[in-house]
mmCIF file of N, CA and C in Angstrom:
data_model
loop_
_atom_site.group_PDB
_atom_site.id
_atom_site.type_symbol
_atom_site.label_atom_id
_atom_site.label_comp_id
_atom_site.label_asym_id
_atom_site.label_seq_id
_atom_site.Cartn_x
_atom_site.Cartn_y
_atom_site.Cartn_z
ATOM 1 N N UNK A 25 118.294 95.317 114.032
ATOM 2 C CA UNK A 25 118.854 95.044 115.330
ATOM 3 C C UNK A 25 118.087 95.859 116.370
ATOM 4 N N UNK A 26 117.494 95.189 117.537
ATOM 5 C CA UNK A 26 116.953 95.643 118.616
ATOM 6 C C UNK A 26 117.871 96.872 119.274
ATOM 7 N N UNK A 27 117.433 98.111 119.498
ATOM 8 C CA UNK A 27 117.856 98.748 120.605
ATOM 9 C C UNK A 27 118.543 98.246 122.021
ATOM 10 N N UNK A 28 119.710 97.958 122.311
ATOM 11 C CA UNK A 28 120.940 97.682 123.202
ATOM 12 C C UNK A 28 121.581 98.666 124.001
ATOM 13 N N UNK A 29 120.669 99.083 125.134
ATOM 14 C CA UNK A 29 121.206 99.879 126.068
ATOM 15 C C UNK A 29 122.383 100.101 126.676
ATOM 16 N N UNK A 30 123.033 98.758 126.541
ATOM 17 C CA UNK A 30 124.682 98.912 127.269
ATOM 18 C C UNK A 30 125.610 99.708 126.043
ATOM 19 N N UNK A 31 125.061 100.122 124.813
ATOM 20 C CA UNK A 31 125.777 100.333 123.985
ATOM 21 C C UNK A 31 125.672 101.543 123.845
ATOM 22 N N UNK A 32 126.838 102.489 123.368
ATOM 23 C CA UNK A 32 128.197 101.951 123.551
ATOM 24 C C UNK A 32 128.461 101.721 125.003
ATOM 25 N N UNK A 33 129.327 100.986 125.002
ATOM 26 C CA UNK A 33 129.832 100.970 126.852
ATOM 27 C C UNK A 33 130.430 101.991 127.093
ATOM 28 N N UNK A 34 130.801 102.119 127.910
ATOM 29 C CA UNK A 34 131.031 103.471 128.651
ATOM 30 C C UNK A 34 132.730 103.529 128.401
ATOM 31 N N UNK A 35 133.559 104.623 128.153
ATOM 32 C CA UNK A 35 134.404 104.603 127.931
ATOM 33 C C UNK A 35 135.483 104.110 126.376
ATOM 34 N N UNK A 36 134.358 103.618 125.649
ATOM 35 C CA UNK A 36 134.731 102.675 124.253
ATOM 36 C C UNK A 36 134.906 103.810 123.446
ATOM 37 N N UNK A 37 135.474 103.209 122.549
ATOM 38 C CA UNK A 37 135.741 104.000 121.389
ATOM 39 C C UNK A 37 134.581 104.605 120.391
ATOM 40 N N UNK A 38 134.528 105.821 119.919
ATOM 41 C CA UNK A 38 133.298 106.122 119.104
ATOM 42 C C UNK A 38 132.689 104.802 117.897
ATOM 43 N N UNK A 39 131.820 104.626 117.532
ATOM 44 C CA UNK A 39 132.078 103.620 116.316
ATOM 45 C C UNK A 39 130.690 104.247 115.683
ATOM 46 N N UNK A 40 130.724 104.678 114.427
ATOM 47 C CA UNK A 40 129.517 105.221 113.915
ATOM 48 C C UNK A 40 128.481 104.589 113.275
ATOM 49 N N UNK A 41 128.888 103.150 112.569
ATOM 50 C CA UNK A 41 127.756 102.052 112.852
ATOM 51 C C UNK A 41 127.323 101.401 113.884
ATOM 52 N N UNK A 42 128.126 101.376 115.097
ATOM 53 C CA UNK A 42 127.131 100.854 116.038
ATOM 54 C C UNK A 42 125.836 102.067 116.151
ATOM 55 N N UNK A 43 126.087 103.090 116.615
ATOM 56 C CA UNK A 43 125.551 104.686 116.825
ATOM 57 C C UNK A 43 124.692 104.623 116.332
ATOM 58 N N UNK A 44 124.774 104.565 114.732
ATOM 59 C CA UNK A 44 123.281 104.419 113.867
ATOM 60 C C UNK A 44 122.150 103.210 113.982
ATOM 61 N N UNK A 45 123.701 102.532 114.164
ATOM 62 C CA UNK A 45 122.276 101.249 114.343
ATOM 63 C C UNK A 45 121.123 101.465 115.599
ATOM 64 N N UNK A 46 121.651 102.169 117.116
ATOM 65 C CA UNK A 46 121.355 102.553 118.149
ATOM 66 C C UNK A 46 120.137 103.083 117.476
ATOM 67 N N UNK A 47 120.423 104.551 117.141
ATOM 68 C CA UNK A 47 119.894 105.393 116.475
ATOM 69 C C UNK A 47 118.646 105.022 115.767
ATOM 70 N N UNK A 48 119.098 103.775 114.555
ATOM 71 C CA UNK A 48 118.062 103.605 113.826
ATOM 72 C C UNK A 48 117.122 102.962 114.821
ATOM 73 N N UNK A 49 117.050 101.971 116.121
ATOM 74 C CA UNK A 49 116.517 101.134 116.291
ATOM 75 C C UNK A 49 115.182 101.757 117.541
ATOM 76 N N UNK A 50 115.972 102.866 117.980
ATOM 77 C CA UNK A 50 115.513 103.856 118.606
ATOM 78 C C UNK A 50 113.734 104.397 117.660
ATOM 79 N N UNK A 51 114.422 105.058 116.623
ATOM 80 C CA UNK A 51 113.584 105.794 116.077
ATOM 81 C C UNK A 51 112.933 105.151 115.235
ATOM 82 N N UNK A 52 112.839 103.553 114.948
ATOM 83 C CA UNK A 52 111.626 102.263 114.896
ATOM 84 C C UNK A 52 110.534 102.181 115.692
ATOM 85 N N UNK A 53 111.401 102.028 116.781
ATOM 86 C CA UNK A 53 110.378 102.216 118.270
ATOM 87 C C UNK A 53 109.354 103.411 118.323
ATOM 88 N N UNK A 54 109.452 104.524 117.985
ATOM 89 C CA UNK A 54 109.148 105.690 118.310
ATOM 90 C C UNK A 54 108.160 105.810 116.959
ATOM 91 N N UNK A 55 108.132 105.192 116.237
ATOM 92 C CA UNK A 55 107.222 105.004 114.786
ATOM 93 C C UNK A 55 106.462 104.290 115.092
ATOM 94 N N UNK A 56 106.323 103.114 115.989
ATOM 95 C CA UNK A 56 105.297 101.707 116.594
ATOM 96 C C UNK A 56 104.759 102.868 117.483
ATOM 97 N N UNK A 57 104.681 103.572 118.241
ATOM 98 C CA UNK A 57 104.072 103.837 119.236
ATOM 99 C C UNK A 57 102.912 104.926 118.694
ATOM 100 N N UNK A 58 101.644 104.869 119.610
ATOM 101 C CA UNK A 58 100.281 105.760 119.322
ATOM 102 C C UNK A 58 100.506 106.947 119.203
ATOM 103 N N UNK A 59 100.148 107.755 118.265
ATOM 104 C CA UNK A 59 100.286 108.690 118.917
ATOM 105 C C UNK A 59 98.787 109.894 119.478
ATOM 106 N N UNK A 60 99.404 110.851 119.853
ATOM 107 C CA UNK A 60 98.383 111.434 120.348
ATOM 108 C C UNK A 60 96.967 111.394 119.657
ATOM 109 N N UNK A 61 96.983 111.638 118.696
ATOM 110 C CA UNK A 61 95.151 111.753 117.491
ATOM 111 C C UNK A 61 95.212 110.057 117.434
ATOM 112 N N UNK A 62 96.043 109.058 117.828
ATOM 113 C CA UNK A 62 95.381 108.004 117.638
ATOM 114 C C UNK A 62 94.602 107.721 118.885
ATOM 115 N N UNK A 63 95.307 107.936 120.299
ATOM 116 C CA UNK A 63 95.028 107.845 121.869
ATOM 117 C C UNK A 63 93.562 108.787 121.424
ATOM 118 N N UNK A 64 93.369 110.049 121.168
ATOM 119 C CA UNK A 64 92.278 110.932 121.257
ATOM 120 C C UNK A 64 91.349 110.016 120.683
ATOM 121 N N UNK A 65 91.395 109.656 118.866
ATOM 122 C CA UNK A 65 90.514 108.814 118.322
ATOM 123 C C UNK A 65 89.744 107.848 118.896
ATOM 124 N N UNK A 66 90.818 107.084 119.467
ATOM 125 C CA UNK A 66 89.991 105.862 120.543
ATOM 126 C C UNK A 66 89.169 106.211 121.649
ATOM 127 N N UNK A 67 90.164 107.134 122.322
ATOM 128 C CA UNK A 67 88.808 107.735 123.577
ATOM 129 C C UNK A 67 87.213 108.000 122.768
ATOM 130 N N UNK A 68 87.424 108.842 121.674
ATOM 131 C CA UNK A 68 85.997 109.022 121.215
ATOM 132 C C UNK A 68 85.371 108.124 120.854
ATOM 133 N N UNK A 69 86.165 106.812 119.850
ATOM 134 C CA UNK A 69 84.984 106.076 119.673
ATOM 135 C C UNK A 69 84.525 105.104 120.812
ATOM 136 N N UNK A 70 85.560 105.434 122.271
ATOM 137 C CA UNK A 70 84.649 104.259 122.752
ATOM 138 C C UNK A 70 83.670 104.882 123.359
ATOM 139 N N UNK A 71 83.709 106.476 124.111
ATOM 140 C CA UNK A 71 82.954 107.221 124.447
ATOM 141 C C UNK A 71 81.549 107.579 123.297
ATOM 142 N N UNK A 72 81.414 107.558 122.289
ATOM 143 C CA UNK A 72 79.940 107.075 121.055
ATOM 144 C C UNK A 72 79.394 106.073 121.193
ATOM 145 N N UNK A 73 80.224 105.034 122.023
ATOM 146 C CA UNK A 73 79.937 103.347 121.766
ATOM 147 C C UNK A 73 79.209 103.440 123.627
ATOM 148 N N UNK A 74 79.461 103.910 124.556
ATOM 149 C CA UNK A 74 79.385 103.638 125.576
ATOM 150 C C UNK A 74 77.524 103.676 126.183
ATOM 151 N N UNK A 75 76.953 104.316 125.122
ATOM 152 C CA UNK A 75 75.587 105.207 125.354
ATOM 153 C C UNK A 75 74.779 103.797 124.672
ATOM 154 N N UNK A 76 75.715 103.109 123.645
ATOM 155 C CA UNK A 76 74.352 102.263 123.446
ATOM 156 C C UNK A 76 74.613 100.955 124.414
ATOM 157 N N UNK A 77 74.849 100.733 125.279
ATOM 158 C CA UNK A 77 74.651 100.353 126.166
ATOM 159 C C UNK A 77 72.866 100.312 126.685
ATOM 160 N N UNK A 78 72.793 100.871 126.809
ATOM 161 C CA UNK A 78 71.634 101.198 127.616
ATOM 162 C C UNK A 78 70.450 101.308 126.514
ATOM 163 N N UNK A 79 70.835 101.185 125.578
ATOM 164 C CA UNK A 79 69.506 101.650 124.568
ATOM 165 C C UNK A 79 68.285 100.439 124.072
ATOM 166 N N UNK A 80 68.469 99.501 124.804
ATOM 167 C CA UNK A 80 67.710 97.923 124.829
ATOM 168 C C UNK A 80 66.966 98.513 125.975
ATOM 169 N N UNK A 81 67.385 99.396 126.686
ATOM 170 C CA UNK A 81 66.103 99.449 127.972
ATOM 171 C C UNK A 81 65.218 100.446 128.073
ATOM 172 N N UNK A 82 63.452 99.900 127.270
ATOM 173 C CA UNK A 82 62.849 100.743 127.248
ATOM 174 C C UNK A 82 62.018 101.651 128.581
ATOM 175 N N UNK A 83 61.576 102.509 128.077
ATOM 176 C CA UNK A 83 61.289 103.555 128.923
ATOM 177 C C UNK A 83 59.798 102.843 129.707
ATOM 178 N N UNK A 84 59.584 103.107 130.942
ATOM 179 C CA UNK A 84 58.714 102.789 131.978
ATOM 180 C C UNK A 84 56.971 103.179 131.364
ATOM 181 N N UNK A 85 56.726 104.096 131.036
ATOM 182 C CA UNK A 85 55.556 104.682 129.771
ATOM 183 C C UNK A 85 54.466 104.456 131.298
ATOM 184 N N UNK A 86 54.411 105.631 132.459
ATOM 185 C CA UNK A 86 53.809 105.670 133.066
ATOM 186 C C UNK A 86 53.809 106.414 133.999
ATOM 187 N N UNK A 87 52.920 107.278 134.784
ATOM 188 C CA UNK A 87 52.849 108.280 135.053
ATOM 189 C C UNK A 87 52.934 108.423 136.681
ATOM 190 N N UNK A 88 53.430 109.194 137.615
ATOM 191 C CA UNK A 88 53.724 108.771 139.133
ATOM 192 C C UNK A 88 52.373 108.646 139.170
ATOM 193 N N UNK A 89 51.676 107.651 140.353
ATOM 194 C CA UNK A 89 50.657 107.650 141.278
ATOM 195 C C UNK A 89 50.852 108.400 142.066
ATOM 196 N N UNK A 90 49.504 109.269 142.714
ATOM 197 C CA UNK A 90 49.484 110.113 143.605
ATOM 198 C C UNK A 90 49.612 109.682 145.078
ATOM 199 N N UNK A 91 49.477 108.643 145.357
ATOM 200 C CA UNK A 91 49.597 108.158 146.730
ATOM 201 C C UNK A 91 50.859 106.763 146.219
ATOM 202 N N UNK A 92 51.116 105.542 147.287
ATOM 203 C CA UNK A 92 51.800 104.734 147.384
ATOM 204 C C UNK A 92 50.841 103.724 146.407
ATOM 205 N N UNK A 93 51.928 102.940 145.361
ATOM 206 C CA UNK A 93 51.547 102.106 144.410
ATOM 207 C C UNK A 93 52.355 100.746 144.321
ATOM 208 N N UNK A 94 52.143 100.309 145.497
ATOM 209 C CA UNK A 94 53.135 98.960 145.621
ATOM 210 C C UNK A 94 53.646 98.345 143.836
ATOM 211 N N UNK A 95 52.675 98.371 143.134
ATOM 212 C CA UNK A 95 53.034 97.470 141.850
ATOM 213 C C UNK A 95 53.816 98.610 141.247
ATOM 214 N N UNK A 96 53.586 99.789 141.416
ATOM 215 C CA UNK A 96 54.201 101.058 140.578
ATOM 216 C C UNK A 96 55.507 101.214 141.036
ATOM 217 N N UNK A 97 55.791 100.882 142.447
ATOM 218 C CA UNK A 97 57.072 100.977 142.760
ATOM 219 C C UNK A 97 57.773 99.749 142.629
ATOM 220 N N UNK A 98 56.840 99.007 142.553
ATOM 221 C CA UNK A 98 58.096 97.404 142.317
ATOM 222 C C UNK A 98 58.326 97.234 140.502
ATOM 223 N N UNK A 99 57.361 98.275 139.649
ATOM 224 C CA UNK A 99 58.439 98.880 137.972
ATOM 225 C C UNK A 99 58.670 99.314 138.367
ATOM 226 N N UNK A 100 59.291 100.403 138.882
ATOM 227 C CA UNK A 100 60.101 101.223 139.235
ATOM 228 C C UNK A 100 61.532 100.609 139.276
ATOM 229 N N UNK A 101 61.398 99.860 140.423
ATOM 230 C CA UNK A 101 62.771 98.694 141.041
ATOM 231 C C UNK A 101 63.315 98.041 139.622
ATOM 232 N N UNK A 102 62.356 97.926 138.838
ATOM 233 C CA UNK A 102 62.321 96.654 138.257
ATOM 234 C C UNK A 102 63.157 96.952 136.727
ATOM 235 N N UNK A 103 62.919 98.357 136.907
ATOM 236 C CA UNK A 103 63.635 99.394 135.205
ATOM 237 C C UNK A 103 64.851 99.402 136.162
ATOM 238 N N UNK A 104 65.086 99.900 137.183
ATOM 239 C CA UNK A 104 66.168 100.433 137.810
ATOM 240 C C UNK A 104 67.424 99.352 137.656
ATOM 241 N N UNK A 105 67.308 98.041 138.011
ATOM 242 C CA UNK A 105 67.912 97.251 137.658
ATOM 243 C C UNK A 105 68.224 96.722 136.322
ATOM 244 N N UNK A 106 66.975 96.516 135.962
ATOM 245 C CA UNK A 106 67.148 96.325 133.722
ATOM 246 C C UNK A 106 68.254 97.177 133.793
ATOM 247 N N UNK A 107 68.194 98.480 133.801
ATOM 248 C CA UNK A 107 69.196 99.519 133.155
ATOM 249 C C UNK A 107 70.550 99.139 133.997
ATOM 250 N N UNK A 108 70.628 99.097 135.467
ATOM 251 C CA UNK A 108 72.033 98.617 136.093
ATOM 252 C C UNK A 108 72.729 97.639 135.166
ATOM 253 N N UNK A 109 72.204 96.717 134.988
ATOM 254 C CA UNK A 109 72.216 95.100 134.293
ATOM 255 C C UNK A 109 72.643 95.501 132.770
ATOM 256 N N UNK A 110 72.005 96.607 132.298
ATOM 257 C CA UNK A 110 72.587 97.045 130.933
ATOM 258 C C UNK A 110 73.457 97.807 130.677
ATOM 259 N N UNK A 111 73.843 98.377 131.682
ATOM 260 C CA UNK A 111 74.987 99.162 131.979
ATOM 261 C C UNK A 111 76.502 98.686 132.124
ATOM 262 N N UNK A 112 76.646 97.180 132.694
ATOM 263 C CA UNK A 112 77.252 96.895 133.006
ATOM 264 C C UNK A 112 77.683 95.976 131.835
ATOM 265 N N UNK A 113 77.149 96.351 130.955
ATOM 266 C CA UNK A 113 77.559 94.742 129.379
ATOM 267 C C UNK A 113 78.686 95.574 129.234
#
């Protein structure tokens, strides 16, 4: 039997199977629910999982130009987004 908040009503007579049943249906509930090392567990594995994200986007393999490098800065742009774009899966 589901947990029944109006019960007992207010003023009624004690009855010690309703009570337990209260009781039992209560402390069902409280057995379904996460608990803390399960909530912690999950944070970690999604926080392990979150890094490979990004691990499809290889590294640029090139060295700054000393002056302005139109093509050097448009890889530049061009990783910057790959990785946005992989970030966001």
């Amino acid at each position: 039997m589901p947990f029944d908040p109006s019960k007992p009503a207010n003023n009624s007579p004690a009855s010690s199977a309703e009570m337990r049943s209260q009781l039992t249906s209560l402390n069902a509930d409280i057995q379904q629910r996460a608990t803390i090392n399960d909530l912690n567990n999950a944070i970690a594995n999604a926080l392990a999982q979150t890094s490979n994200n990004s691990n499809g986007v290889g590294t640029l393999g090139i060295g700054a130009d000393g002056g302005y490098n139109q093509q050097q800065m448009q890889d530049l742009i061009n990783k910057v987004d790959e990785l946005i774009n992989a970030l966001r899966r």
